[in-house]
Short mmCIF file of C-alpha atoms in Angstrom, two decimals:
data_model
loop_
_atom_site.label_atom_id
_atom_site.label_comp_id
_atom_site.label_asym_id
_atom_site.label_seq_id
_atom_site.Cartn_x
_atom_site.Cartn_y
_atom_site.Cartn_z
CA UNK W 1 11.60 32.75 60.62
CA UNK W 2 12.12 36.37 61.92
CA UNK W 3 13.74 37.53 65.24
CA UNK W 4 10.57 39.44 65.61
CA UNK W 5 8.54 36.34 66.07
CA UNK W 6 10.86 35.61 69.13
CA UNK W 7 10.59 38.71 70.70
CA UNK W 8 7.59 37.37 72.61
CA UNK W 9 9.46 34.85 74.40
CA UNK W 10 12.25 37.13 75.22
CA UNK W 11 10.68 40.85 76.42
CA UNK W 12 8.70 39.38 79.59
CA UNK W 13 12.47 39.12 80.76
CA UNK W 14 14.04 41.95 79.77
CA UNK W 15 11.32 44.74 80.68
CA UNK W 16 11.74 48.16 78.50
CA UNK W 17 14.30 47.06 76.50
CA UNK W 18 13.50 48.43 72.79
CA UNK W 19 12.44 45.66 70.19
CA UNK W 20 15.21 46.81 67.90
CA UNK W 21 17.43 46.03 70.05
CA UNK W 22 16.22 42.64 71.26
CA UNK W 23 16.28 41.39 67.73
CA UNK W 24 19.62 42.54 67.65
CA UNK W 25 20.63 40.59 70.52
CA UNK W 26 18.54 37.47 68.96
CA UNK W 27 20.54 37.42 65.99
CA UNK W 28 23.93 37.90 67.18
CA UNK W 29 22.94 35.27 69.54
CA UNK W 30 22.06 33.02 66.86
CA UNK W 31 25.07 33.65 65.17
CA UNK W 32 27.78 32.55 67.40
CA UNK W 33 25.52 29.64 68.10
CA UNK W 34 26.15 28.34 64.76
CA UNK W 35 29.58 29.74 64.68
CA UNK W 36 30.52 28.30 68.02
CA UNK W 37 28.92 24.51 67.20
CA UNK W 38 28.85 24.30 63.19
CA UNK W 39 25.16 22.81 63.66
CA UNK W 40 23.95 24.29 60.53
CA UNK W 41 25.85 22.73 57.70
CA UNK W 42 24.11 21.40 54.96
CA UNK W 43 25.48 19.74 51.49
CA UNK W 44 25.50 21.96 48.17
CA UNK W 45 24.10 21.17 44.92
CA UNK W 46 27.39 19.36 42.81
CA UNK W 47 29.48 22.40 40.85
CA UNK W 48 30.50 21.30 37.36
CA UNK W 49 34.33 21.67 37.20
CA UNK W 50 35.59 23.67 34.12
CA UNK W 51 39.29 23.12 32.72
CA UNK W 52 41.43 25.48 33.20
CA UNK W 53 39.47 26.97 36.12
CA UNK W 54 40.04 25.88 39.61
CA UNK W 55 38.05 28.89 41.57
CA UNK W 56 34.68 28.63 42.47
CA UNK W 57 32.59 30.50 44.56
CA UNK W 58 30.19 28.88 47.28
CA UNK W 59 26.37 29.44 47.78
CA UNK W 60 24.85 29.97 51.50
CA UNK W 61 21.48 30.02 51.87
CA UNK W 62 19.39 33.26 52.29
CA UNK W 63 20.64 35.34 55.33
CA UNK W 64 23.67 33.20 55.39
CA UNK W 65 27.38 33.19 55.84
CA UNK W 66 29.74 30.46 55.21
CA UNK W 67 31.46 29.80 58.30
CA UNK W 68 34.01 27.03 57.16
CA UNK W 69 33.96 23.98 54.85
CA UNK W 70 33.83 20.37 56.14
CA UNK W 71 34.42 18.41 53.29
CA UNK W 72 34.58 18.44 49.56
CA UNK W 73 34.23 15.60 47.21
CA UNK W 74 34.60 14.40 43.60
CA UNK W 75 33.14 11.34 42.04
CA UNK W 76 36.55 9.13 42.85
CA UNK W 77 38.04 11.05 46.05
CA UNK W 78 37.28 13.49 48.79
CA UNK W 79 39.95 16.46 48.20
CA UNK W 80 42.52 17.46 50.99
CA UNK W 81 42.63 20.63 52.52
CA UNK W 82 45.92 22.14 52.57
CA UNK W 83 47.65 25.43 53.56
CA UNK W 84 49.62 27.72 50.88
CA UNK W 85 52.79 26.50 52.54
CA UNK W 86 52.16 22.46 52.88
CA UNK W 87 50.63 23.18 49.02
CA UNK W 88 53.75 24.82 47.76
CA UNK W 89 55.71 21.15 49.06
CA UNK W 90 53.00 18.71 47.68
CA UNK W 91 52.69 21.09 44.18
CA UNK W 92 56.04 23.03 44.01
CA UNK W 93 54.26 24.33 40.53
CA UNK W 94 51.15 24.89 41.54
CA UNK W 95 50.29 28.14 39.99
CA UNK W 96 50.16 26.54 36.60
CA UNK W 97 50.07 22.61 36.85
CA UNK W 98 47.19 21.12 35.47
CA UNK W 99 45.52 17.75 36.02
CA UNK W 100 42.42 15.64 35.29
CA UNK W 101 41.93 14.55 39.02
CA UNK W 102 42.16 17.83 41.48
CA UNK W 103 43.26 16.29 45.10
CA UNK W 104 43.75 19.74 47.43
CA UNK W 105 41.77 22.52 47.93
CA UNK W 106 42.27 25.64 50.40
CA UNK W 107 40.45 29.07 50.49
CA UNK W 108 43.28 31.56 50.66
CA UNK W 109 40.99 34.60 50.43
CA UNK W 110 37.66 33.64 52.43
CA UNK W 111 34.95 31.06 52.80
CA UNK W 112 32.91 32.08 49.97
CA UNK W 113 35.34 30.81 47.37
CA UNK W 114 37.60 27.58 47.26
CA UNK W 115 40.06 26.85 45.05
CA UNK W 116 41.17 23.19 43.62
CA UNK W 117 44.95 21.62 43.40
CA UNK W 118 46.18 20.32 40.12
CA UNK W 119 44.23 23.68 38.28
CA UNK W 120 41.61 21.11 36.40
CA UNK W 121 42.26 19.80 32.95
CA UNK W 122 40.51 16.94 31.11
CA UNK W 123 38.04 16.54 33.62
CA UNK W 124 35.57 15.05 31.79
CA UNK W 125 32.42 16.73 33.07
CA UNK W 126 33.49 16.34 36.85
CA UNK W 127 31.43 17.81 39.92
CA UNK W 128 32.54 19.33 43.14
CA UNK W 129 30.26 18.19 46.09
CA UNK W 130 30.80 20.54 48.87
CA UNK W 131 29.86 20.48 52.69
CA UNK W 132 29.52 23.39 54.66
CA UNK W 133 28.60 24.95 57.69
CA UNK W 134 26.87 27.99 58.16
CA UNK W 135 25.64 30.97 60.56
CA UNK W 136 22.71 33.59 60.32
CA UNK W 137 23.83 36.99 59.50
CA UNK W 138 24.24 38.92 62.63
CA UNK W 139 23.05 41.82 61.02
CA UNK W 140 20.40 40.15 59.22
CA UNK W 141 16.50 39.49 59.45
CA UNK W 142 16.46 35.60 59.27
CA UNK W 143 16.87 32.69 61.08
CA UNK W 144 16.43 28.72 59.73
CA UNK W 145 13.46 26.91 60.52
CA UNK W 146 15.64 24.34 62.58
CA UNK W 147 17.37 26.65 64.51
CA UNK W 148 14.97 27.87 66.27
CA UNK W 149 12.63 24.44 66.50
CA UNK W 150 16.10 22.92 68.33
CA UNK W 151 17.48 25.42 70.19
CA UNK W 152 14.94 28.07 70.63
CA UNK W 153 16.11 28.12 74.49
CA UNK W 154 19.85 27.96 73.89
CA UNK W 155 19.15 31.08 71.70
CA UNK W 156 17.13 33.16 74.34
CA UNK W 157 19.36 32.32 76.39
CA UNK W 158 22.17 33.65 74.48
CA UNK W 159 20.41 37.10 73.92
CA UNK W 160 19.46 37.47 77.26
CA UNK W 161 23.21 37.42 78.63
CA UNK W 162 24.19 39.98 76.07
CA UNK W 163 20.95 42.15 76.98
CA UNK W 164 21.32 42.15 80.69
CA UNK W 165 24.79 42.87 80.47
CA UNK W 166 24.07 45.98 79.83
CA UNK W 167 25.09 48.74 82.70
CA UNK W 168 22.62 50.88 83.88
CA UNK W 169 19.17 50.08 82.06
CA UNK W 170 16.03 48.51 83.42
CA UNK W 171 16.58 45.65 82.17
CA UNK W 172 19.99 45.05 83.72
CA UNK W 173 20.89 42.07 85.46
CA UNK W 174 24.31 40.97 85.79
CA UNK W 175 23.31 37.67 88.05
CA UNK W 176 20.94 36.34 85.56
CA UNK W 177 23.24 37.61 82.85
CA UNK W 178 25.64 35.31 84.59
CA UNK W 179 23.09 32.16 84.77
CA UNK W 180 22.19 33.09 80.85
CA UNK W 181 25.84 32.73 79.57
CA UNK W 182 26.44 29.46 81.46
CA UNK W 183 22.99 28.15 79.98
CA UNK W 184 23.93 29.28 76.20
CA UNK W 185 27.43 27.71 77.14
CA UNK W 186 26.18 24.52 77.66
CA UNK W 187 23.95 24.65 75.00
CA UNK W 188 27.18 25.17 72.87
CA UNK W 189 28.63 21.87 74.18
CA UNK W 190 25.24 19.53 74.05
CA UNK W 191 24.86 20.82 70.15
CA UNK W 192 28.93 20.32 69.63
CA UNK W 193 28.22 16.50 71.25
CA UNK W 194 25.38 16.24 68.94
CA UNK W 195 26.72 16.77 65.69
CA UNK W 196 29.71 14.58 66.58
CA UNK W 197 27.04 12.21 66.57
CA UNK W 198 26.65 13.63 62.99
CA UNK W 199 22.85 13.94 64.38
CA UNK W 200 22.37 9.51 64.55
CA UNK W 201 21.96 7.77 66.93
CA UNK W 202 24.91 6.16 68.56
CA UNK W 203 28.43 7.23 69.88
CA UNK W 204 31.61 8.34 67.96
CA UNK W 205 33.35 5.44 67.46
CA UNK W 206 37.58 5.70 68.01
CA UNK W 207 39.55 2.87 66.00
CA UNK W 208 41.09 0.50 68.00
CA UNK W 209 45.42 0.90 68.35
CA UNK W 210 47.06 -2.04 67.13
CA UNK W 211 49.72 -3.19 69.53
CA UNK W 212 52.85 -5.53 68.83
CA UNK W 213 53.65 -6.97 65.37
CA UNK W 214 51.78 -8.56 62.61
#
């Protein structure tokens, strides 16, 4: 979907602001959404792991960013993330050991590439499985299907704060701009609830502390 198919549910509120920059506001709006709540995330196709090659660059989907990754698995384990520093302690050689059964991973550059801890060796035909989350390019002309089906209101919402806080147009309105931000706030929080629910049905559960001896 295109910001330009919002516009009509967005203008009647903002009178003689210019499309261009309505669908400017839509986007950026639609961007920290997803930045803000991680609600798109979705799980790649498997990578094939190559020995001696432990970089490997992530896909987002058309108009994308990759905002963070959630998880990453292999067929026997789900890999830890790690910083340079607590990697340098688990791995003191980490720059060159080698291993059939990579167990860290960390993205030391940016999201769009990870890179696996023992560098992989003797594999045997292994796959990466990775979760991510993403968010529409602000400066893009897309937005996911899903997006705006859930949280075509939260969106709005978002661009019209951003629009009327603009001094000194027609369409400025710092009190609604006001009532706007607080909406698109608490659609931040509802979605963040939400996918803690990992979108089912049912609360996050917290294991019970063990008290006293066994």
């Amino acid at each position: 979907m295109t910001p330009e198919q919002l516009l009509p549910y967005l203008l009647p509120e903002v009178i003689g602001v210019p499309d261009s920059l309505a669908t400017q506001a839509i986007m950026r709006s639609a961007n920290e959404f997803c930045w803000e709540t991680g609600i798109w995330n979705e799980i790649q196709e498997p990578i094939a792991v190559q020995d001696n090659v432990n970089e490997y660059d992530l896909e987002a989907p058309t108009g994308a960013q990759v905002v963070t990754i959630k998880s990453i698995w292999m067929v026997n384990r789900e890999l830890v993330p790690v910083t340079m520093e607590r990697l340098q302690e688990l791995i003191p050689n980490w720059q060159e050991a080698k291993g059939s059964d990579p167990a860290y991973y960390n993205c030391p550059q940016d999201w769009s590439t990870v890179r696996i801890y023992p560098i992989p060796l003797g594999a045997g035909g292994a796959k990466l499985t990775i979760r991510a989350s993403y968010t529409p390019n602000q400066f893009g002309s897309t937005l996911p299907q899903f997006l705006v089906d859930t949280y075509l209101d939260e969106i709005l919402a978002g661009a019209k704060a951003r629009l009327m806080q603009v001094p000194g147009k027609s369409w400025s309105n710092p009190q609604l701009a006001a009532v706007n931000q607080i909406a698109f706030a608490e659609g931040i929080t509802r979605a963040k609830v939400f996918l803690a629910h990992d979108r089912v049905a049912g609360s996050p559960r917290v294991r019970p502390v063990r008290y006293g001896y066994r």
